[in-house]
mmCIF file of C-alpha atoms in Angstrom:
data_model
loop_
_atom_site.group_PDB
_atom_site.id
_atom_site.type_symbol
_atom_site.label_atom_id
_atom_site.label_comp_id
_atom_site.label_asym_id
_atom_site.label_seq_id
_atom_site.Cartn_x
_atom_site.Cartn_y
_atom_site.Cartn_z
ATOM 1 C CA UNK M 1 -22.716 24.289 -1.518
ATOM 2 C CA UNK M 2 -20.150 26.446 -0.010
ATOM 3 C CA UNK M 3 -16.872 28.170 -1.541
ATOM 4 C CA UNK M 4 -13.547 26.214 0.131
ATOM 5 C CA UNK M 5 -12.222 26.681 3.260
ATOM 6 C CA UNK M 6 -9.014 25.938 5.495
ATOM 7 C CA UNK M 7 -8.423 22.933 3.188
ATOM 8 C CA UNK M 8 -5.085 23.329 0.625
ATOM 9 C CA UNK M 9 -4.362 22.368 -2.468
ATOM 10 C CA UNK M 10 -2.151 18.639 -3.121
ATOM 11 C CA UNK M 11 0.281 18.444 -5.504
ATOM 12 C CA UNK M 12 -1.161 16.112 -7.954
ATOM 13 C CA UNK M 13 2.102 13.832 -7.739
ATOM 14 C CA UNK M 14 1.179 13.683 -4.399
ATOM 15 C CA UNK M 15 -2.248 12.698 -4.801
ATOM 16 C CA UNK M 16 -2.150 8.884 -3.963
ATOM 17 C CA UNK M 17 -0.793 9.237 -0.643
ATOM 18 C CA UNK M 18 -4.739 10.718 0.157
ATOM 19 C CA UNK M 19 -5.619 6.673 -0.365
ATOM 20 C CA UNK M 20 -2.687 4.385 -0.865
ATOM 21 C CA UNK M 21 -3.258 3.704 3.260
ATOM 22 C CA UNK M 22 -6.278 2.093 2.315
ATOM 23 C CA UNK M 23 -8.915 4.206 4.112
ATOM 24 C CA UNK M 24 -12.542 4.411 3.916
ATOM 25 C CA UNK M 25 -13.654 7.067 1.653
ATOM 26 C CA UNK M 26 -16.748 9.106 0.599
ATOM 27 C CA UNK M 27 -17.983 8.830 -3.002
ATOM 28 C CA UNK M 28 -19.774 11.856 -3.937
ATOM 29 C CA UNK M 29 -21.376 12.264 -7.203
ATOM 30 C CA UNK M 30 -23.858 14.696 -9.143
ATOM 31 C CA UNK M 31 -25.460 14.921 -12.798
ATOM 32 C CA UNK M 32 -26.236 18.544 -12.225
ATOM 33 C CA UNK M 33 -29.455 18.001 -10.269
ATOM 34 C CA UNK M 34 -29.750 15.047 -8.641
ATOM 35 C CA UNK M 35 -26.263 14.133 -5.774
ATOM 36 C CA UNK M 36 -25.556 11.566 -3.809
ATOM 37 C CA UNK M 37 -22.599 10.386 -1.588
ATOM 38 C CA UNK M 38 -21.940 6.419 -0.681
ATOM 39 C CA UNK M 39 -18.846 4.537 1.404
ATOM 40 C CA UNK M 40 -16.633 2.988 -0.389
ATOM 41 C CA UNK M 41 -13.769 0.171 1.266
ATOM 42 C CA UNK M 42 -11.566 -0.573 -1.711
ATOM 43 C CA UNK M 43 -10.040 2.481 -3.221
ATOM 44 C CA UNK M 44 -6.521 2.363 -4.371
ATOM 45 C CA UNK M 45 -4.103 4.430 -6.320
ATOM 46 C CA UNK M 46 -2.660 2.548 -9.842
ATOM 47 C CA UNK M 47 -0.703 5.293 -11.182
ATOM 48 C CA UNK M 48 1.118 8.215 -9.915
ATOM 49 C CA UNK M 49 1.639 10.433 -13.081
ATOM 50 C CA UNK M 50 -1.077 11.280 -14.153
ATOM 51 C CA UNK M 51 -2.515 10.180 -10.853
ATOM 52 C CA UNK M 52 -5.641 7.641 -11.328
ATOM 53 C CA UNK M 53 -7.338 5.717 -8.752
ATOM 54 C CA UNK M 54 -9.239 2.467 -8.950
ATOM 55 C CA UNK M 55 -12.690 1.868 -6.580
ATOM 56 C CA UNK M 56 -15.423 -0.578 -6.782
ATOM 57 C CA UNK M 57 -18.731 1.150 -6.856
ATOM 58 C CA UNK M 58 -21.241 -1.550 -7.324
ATOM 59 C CA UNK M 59 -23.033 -1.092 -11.093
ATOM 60 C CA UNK M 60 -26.609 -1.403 -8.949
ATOM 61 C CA UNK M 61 -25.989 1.868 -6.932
ATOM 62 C CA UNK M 62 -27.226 5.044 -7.689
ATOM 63 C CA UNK M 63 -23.961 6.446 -7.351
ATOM 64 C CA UNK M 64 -22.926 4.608 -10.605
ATOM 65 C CA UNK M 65 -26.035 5.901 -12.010
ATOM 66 C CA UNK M 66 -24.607 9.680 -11.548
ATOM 67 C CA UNK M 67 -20.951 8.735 -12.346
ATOM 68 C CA UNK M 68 -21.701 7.419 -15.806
ATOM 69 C CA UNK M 69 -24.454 10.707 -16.556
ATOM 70 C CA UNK M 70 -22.230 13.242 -15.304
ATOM 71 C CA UNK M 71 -18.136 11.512 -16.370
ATOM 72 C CA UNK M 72 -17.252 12.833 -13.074
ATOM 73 C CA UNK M 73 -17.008 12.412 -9.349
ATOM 74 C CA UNK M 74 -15.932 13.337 -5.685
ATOM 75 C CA UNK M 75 -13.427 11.197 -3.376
ATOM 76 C CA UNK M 76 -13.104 12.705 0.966
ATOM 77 C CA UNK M 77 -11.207 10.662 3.304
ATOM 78 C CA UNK M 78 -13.600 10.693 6.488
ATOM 79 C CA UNK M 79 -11.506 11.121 9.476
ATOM 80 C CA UNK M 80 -12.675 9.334 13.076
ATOM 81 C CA UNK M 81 -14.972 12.860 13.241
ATOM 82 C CA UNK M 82 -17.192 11.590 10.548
ATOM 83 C CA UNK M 83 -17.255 7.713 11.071
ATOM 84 C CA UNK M 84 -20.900 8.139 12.243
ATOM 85 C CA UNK M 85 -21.591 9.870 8.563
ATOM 86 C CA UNK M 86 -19.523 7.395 6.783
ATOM 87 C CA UNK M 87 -21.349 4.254 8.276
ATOM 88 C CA UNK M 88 -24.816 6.278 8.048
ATOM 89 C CA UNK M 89 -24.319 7.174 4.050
ATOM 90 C CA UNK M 90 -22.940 3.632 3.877
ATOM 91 C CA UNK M 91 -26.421 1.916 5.095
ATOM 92 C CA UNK M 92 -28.997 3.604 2.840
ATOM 93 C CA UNK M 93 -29.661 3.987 -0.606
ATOM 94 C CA UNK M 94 -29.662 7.526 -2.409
ATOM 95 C CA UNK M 95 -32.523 6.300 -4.121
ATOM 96 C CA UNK M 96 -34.628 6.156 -1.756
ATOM 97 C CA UNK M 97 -33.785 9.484 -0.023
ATOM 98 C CA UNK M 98 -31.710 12.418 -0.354
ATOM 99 C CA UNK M 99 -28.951 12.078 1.948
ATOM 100 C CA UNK M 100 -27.180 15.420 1.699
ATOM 101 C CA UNK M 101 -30.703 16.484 3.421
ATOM 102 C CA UNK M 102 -31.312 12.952 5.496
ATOM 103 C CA UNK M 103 -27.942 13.428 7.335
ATOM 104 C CA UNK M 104 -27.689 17.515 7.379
ATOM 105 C CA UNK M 105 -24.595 16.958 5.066
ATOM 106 C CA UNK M 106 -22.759 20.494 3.849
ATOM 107 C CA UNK M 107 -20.866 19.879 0.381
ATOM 108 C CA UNK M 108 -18.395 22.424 -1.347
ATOM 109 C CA UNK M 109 -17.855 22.495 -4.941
ATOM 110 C CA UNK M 110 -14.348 21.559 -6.290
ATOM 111 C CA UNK M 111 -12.234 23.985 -7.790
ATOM 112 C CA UNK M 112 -11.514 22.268 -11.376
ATOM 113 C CA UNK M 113 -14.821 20.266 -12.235
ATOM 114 C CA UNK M 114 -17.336 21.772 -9.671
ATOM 115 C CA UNK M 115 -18.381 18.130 -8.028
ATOM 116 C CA UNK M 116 -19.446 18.176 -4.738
ATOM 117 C CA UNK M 117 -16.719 17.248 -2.248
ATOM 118 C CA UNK M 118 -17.171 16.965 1.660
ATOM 119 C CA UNK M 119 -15.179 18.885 4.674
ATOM 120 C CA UNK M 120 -16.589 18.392 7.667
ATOM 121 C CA UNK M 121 -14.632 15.907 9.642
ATOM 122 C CA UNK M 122 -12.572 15.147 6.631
ATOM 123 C CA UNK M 123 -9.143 15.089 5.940
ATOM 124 C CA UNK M 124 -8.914 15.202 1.983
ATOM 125 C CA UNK M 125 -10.651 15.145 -0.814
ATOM 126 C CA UNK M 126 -10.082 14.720 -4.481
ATOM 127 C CA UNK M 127 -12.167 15.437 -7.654
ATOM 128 C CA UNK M 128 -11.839 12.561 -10.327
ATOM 129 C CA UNK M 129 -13.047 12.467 -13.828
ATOM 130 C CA UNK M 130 -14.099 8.885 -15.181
ATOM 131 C CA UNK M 131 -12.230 6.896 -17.530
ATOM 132 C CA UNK M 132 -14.336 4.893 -18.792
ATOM 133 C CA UNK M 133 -13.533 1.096 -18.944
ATOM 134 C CA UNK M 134 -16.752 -0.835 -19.469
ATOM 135 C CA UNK M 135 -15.296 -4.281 -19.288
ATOM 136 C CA UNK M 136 -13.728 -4.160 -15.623
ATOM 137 C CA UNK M 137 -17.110 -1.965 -14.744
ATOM 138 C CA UNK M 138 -19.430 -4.611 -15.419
ATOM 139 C CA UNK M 139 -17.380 -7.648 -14.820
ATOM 140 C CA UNK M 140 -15.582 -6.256 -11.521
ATOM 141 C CA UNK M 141 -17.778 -2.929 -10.429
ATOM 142 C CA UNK M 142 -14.255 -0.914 -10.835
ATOM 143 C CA UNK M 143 -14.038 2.450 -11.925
ATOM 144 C CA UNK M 144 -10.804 3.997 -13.275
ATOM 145 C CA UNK M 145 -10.218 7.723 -12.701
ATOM 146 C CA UNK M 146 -8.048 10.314 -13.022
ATOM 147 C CA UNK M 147 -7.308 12.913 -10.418
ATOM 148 C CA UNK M 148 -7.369 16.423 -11.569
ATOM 149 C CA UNK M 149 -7.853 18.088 -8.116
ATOM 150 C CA UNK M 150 -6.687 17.712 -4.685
ATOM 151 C CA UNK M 151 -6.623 18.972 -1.091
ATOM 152 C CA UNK M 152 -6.363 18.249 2.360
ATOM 153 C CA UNK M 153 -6.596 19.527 5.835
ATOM 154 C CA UNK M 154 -3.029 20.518 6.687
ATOM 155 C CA UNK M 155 -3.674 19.614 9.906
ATOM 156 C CA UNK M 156 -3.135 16.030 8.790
ATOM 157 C CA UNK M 157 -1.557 16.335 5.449
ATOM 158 C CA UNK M 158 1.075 18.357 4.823
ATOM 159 C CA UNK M 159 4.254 18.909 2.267
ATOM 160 C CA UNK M 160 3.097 15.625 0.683
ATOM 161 C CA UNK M 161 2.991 13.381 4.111
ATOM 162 C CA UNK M 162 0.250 12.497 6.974
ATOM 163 C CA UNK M 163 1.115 13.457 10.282
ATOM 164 C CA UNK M 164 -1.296 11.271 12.591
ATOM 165 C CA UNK M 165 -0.856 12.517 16.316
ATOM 166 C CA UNK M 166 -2.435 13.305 19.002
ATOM 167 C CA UNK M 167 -3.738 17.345 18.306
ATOM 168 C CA UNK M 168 -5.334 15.822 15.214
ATOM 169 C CA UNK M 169 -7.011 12.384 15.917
ATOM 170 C CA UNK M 170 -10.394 13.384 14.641
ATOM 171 C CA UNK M 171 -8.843 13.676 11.563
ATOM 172 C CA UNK M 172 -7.176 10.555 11.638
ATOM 173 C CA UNK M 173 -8.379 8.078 8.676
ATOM 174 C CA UNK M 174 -10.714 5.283 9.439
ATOM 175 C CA UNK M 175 -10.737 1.696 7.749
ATOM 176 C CA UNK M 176 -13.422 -0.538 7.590
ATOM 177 C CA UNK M 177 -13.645 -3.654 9.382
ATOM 178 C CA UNK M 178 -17.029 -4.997 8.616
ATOM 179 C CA UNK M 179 -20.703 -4.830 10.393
ATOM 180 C CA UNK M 180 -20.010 -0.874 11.608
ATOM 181 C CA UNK M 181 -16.919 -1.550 13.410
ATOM 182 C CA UNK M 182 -13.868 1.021 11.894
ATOM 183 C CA UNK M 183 -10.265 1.411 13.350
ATOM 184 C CA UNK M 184 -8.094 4.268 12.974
ATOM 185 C CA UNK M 185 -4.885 5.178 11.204
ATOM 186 C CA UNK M 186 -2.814 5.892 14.244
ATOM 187 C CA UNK M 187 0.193 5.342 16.478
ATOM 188 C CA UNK M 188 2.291 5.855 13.173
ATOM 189 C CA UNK M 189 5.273 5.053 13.241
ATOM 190 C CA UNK M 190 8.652 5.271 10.943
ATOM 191 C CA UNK M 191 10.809 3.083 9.721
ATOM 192 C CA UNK M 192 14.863 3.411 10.311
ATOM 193 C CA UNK M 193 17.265 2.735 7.403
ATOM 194 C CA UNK M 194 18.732 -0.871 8.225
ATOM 195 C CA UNK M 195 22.474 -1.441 7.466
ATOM 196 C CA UNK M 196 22.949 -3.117 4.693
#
């Protein structure tokens, strides 16, 4: 793992804007020897202060296996640059290989709890610590977590906002659609203030 780059910090009140778009996102986890990293679809914030995040990791996956050993793990937000990666991680199991090695994947460790978090062709990333909810875990495969780190590629996320445009659209977000097939988060647009 490498020390962190061009990527800077997120306020944490700005934290769920990183997923409340609904992108795919990269689930990295380690118990101090063993790491993994898995796609995840359904991410979503449910709280903005303290910011904590809801995503269904299937309780089969070796993921969960690393998540519940270590109380800790890794969210990036893949942009179009990494769709290959994110549909590649998404199609094996870390059991049965190591994919940082299998895919020639280059980690960093987060600032606050030292979990391995992704850059390359990413546009954020955040480093979550578990809160443990064994009921909607095993009945629902969702984890609760709490955000205690942050950052982004101001490229694409800046002051608190995306900025989807053209200089940046391998950065832009992708969302699942089902059997491989992703669109992007572009051709943003904003809203005016309607008279009222």
């Amino acid at each position: 793992m490498d020390t962190l780059s061009r990527f800077k910090p997120v306020a944490l009140e700005h934290a769920s804007r990183l997923i409340n778009h609904g992108p795919t996102i990269l689930v990295t986890s380690s118990d101090g020897t063993r790491h993994n990293v898995m796609a995840a679809a359904w991410s979503m914030p449910v709280e903005f202060t303290p910011p904590r995040i809801a995503v269904v990791i299937d309780k089969k996956t070796f993921t969960r296996e690393l998540i519940h050993a270590s109380g800790t793990f890794g969210i990036s937000v893949p942009g179009a640059a990494a769709m290959d990666l994110a549909f590649a991680v998404g199609s094996v199991s870390g059991r049965d290989a190591d994919k940082f090695t299998q895919f020639g994947i280059d980690s960093v460790k987060g600032p606050v709890l030292g979990v391995p978090v992704l850059e390359t062709g990413i546009a954020a990333w955040m480093e979550c610590k578990l809160i443990p909810e064994k009921h909607t875990e095993d009945a629902y495969d969702t984890c609760f977590c709490e955000v205690v780190s942050a950052a982004a590629d101001p490229r694409i996320f800046s002051g608190g906002h995306w900025v989807f445009d053209d200089s940046n659209r391998d950065l832009h977000t992708i969302h699942h659609l089902g059997a491989g097939n992703f669109a992007l988060a572009s051709d943003a647009v904003k809203a005016r203030m309607l008279a009222g």
